[in-house]
Coordinates of N, CA, C and O in Angstrom, one line a residue:
L1 N 1.0 -1.3 -0.3 CA 0.0 -0.3 0.0 C 0.8 1.3 0.0 O 2.1 1.2 0.9
V2 N 0.6 1.8 -1.2 CA 1.6 3.5 -1.1 C 0.6 4.6 -1.4 O -0.1 4.7 -1.7
S3 N 0.5 5.0 -0.2 CA -0.4 6.2 0.7 C 0.4 7.6 -0.1 O -0.4 8.7 0.1
N4 N 1.0 7.9 -0.8 CA 1.9 9.0 -1.1 C 1.9 9.0 -2.6 O 2.7 8.1 -3.1
I5 N 1.4 10.2 -3.1 CA 1.6 9.8 -4.9 C 2.8 9.9 -5.7 O 3.2 9.4 -6.7
R6 N 3.5 11.0 -4.7 CA 4.8 11.1 -5.0 C 5.6 9.7 -4.8 O 6.4 9.4 -5.9
H7 N 5.9 9.0 -3.6 CA 6.1 7.9 -3.5 C 6.0 6.9 -4.8 O 6.3 5.8 -5.5
Y8 N 4.3 6.9 -5.6 CA 3.9 6.2 -6.2 C 4.6 6.4 -7.5 O 5.0 5.4 -8.0
H9 N 4.9 7.5 -7.9 CA 5.0 7.9 -9.6 C 6.8 7.3 -9.0 O 7.3 6.8 -10.1
C10 N 7.3 7.6 -8.0 CA 9.1 6.9 -8.1 C 9.1 5.6 -7.7 O 9.3 5.2 -8.8
L11 N 8.4 4.9 -7.2 CA 7.9 3.2 -7.6 C 7.9 3.0 -9.0 O 8.1 2.0 -9.5
E12 N 6.6 3.6 -9.8 CA 6.6 3.2 -11.2 C 7.6 3.6 -12.2 O 8.1 2.7 -12.9
S13 N 8.1 4.4 -11.6 CA 9.7 5.3 -12.8 C 10.5 4.0 -12.3 O 11.3 3.5 -13.2
A14 N 11.0 3.8 -10.9 CA 12.5 2.3 -10.7 C 11.6 0.9 -11.3 O 12.6 0.5 -12.1
K15 N 10.1 0.6 -11.3 CA 9.9 -0.1 -12.4 C 10.3 -0.2 -13.4 O 10.9 -1.3 -14.3
S16 N 9.6 0.7 -14.2 CA 10.1 1.1 -15.6 C 12.0 0.7 -15.9 O 12.0 -0.1 -17.0
S17 N 12.4 1.4 -14.8 CA 13.7 1.3 -15.3 C 14.4 0.1 -14.9 O 15.1 -0.4 -16.0
L18 N 13.8 -0.8 -14.1 CA 14.6 -2.3 -14.0 C 13.9 -2.7 -15.0 O 14.5 -4.1 -15.7
L19 N 12.7 -2.8 -15.9 CA 12.2 -3.5 -16.8 C 13.0 -3.3 -17.8 O 13.4 -4.2 -18.8
K20 N 13.7 -2.2 -18.1 CA 14.1 -1.5 -19.1 C 15.5 -2.5 -19.1 O 16.6 -3.0 -19.9
V21 N 16.3 -2.7 -17.8 CA 17.4 -3.3 -16.8 C 17.2 -4.6 -17.7 O 18.3 -5.1 -18.4
I22 N 16.1 -5.4 -17.1 CA 15.8 -6.8 -18.2 C 16.3 -7.2 -19.1 O 16.9 -8.2 -19.7
E23 N 15.3 -5.8 -19.8 CA 15.3 -6.0 -21.5 C 17.0 -6.3 -21.7 O 16.9 -6.7 -23.0
S24 N 17.4 -5.2 -21.6 CA 18.8 -4.9 -21.7 C 20.0 -5.9 -21.6 O 20.8 -6.6 -22.4
V25 N 19.4 -6.7 -20.1 CA 20.4 -8.1 -20.2 C 20.1 -9.1 -21.3 O 20.9 -9.9 -21.8
N26 N 18.6 -9.2 -21.4 CA 18.4 -10.4 -22.3 C 18.4 -10.3 -23.7 O 19.0 -11.1 -24.4
Q27 N 19.0 -9.1 -23.8 CA 19.4 -8.5 -25.3 C 21.2 -8.5 -25.2 O 21.8 -8.5 -26.2
K28 N 21.6 -8.7 -24.4 CA 23.2 -8.9 -23.8 C 23.7 -7.6 -24.2 O 25.0 -7.4 -25.1
L29 N 23.3 -6.6 -24.4 CA 23.8 -4.8 -24.4 C 25.1 -4.8 -23.4 O 25.1 -5.7 -22.3
S30 N 25.7 -4.1 -23.9 CA 26.6 -3.8 -23.1 C 26.3 -3.1 -21.4 O 25.6 -2.6 -21.2
E31 N 27.3 -3.6 -20.3 CA 27.1 -2.8 -19.3 C 27.0 -1.2 -19.0 O 26.1 -1.1 -18.1
E32 N 27.3 -0.5 -20.0 CA 26.9 0.8 -19.8 C 25.6 1.0 -19.8 O 25.2 1.8 -18.7
F33 N 25.1 0.3 -20.8 CA 23.4 0.6 -21.1 C 22.9 0.2 -20.0 O 21.6 0.8 -19.2
I34 N 23.1 -1.1 -19.6 CA 22.7 -1.8 -18.2 C 22.8 -0.9 -16.9 O 21.8 -0.5 -16.3
S35 N 23.7 0.0 -16.9 CA 24.3 0.7 -15.5 C 23.3 1.9 -15.4 O 22.8 2.4 -14.7
V36 N 23.5 2.7 -16.6 CA 22.4 3.7 -16.9 C 20.8 3.5 -16.2 O 20.3 4.2 -15.8
D37 N 20.4 2.3 -17.1 CA 18.9 2.5 -16.4 C 19.0 1.6 -14.6 O 18.2 2.1 -14.3
L38 N 19.9 1.2 -14.1 CA 20.1 0.2 -12.9 C 20.2 1.9 -12.0 O 19.8 2.0 -11.3
R39 N 20.7 2.9 -12.5 CA 21.3 3.8 -12.1 C 20.4 5.0 -11.5 O 19.6 5.7 -10.8
N40 N 19.4 4.6 -13.1 CA 18.0 5.1 -12.8 C 16.9 4.7 -12.0 O 16.3 5.9 -10.8
A41 N 16.8 3.8 -11.7 CA 16.1 2.9 -10.8 C 16.4 3.3 -9.1 O 15.9 3.8 -9.0
V42 N 17.8 3.4 -9.0 CA 18.5 3.7 -7.9 C 18.1 4.9 -7.3 O 17.6 5.3 -6.0
D43 N 18.0 5.9 -8.0 CA 17.8 7.4 -7.6 C 16.4 7.7 -8.1 O 16.0 8.1 -6.8
H44 N 15.1 7.0 -8.0 CA 14.1 7.0 -8.2 C 13.6 6.3 -6.9 O 12.8 7.0 -6.1
L45 N 14.3 5.2 -6.4 CA 13.6 4.8 -4.9 C 14.6 5.5 -4.1 O 13.8 5.8 -2.5
S46 N 16.0 6.1 -4.1 CA 16.4 7.3 -3.4 C 15.6 8.6 -2.8 O 15.7 9.1 -1.9
E47 N 14.6 9.2 -4.0 CA 13.9 10.2 -3.7 C 12.7 9.7 -2.7 O 12.6 10.7 -2.0
I48 N 12.6 8.4 -2.7 CA 11.4 8.1 -1.6 C 12.1 8.5 0.0 O 11.4 8.5 0.9
I49 N 13.2 7.9 0.4 CA 13.9 8.0 1.5 C 14.6 9.4 1.6 O 15.3 9.4 2.6
G50 N 14.4 10.2 0.7 CA 15.2 11.5 1.0 C 16.8 11.6 0.8 O 17.3 12.4 0.8
E51 N 17.4 10.7 0.2 CA 18.7 10.8 -0.3 C 19.1 11.5 -1.6 O 20.1 12.3 -1.7
V52 N 18.0 11.3 -2.9 CA 17.7 12.4 -3.6 C 16.5 13.0 -3.2 O 15.8 12.7 -3.4
T53 N 17.1 14.4 -3.8 CA 15.7 15.4 -4.1 C 15.7 15.4 -5.5 O 16.4 16.4 -5.7
S54 N 14.6 15.8 -6.4 CA 14.4 15.9 -7.0 C 13.9 17.5 -7.6 O 13.5 18.2 -6.4
E55 N 13.9 18.3 -8.2 CA 14.1 19.5 -8.3 C 12.3 20.0 -7.9 O 12.1 20.8 -7.9
D56 N 11.5 19.2 -9.0 CA 10.3 18.8 -8.5 C 9.7 19.3 -6.6 O 8.6 19.6 -6.4
V57 N 10.3 18.1 -6.2 CA 10.3 18.2 -4.6 C 10.7 19.5 -4.4 O 10.1 20.0 -3.3
L58 N 11.9 20.1 -4.5 CA 12.1 21.0 -3.5 C 11.4 22.1 -4.0 O 10.9 22.9 -3.6
N59 N 10.7 22.5 -5.2 CA 9.4 23.3 -6.0 C 8.5 23.1 -5.1 O 7.9 24.4 -4.6
N60 N 7.7 22.2 -5.1 CA 6.7 21.8 -4.0 C 6.9 22.1 -2.4 O 6.4 22.7 -1.9
I61 N 8.0 22.0 -2.3 CA 8.5 22.6 -0.7 C 8.4 24.0 -0.7 O 7.9 24.5 0.3
F62 N 9.3 24.7 -1.5 CA 9.0 26.1 -1.6 C 7.8 26.9 -1.5 O 7.2 28.0 -1.1
S63 N 7.0 26.2 -2.5 CA 5.9 26.6 -2.8 C 4.6 26.7 -1.9 O 4.0 27.4 -2.1
K64 N 4.7 25.4 -1.1 CA 4.2 25.6 0.3 C 4.5 26.2 1.5 O 3.6 26.0 2.5
F65 N 5.5 26.4 1.5 CA 6.0 26.9 3.0 C 6.8 28.4 2.8 O 7.3 28.6 1.6
C66 N 6.6 29.4 3.8 CA 7.4 30.5 3.6 C 8.5 30.2 4.3 O 8.8 30.1 5.8
I67 N 9.4 31.0 3.7 CA 10.8 30.6 4.4 C 11.1 32.0 4.4 O 11.7 32.9 3.4
G68 N 11.6 32.7 6.0 CA 11.9 33.8 5.9 C 13.3 34.2 6.0 O 14.2 33.1 5.9
K69 N 13.4 35.2 5.9 CA 15.2 35.8 6.0 C 15.5 35.6 7.6 O 15.0 35.7 8.1

């Protein structure tokens, strides 16, 4: 159960990247292609736990909170 829409989108994006990894492995593509999609999956999952913050997340934070000087 995923209660946060941002988490849901991150999970969907990670799933998509992992499916590309599987496809690349099955096609015997070079490690460079596989690593790009694998890194994308890790980045999407990292957004959920706060290791990586996307520009959208930062924009959302700053649009909802007044940050004084």
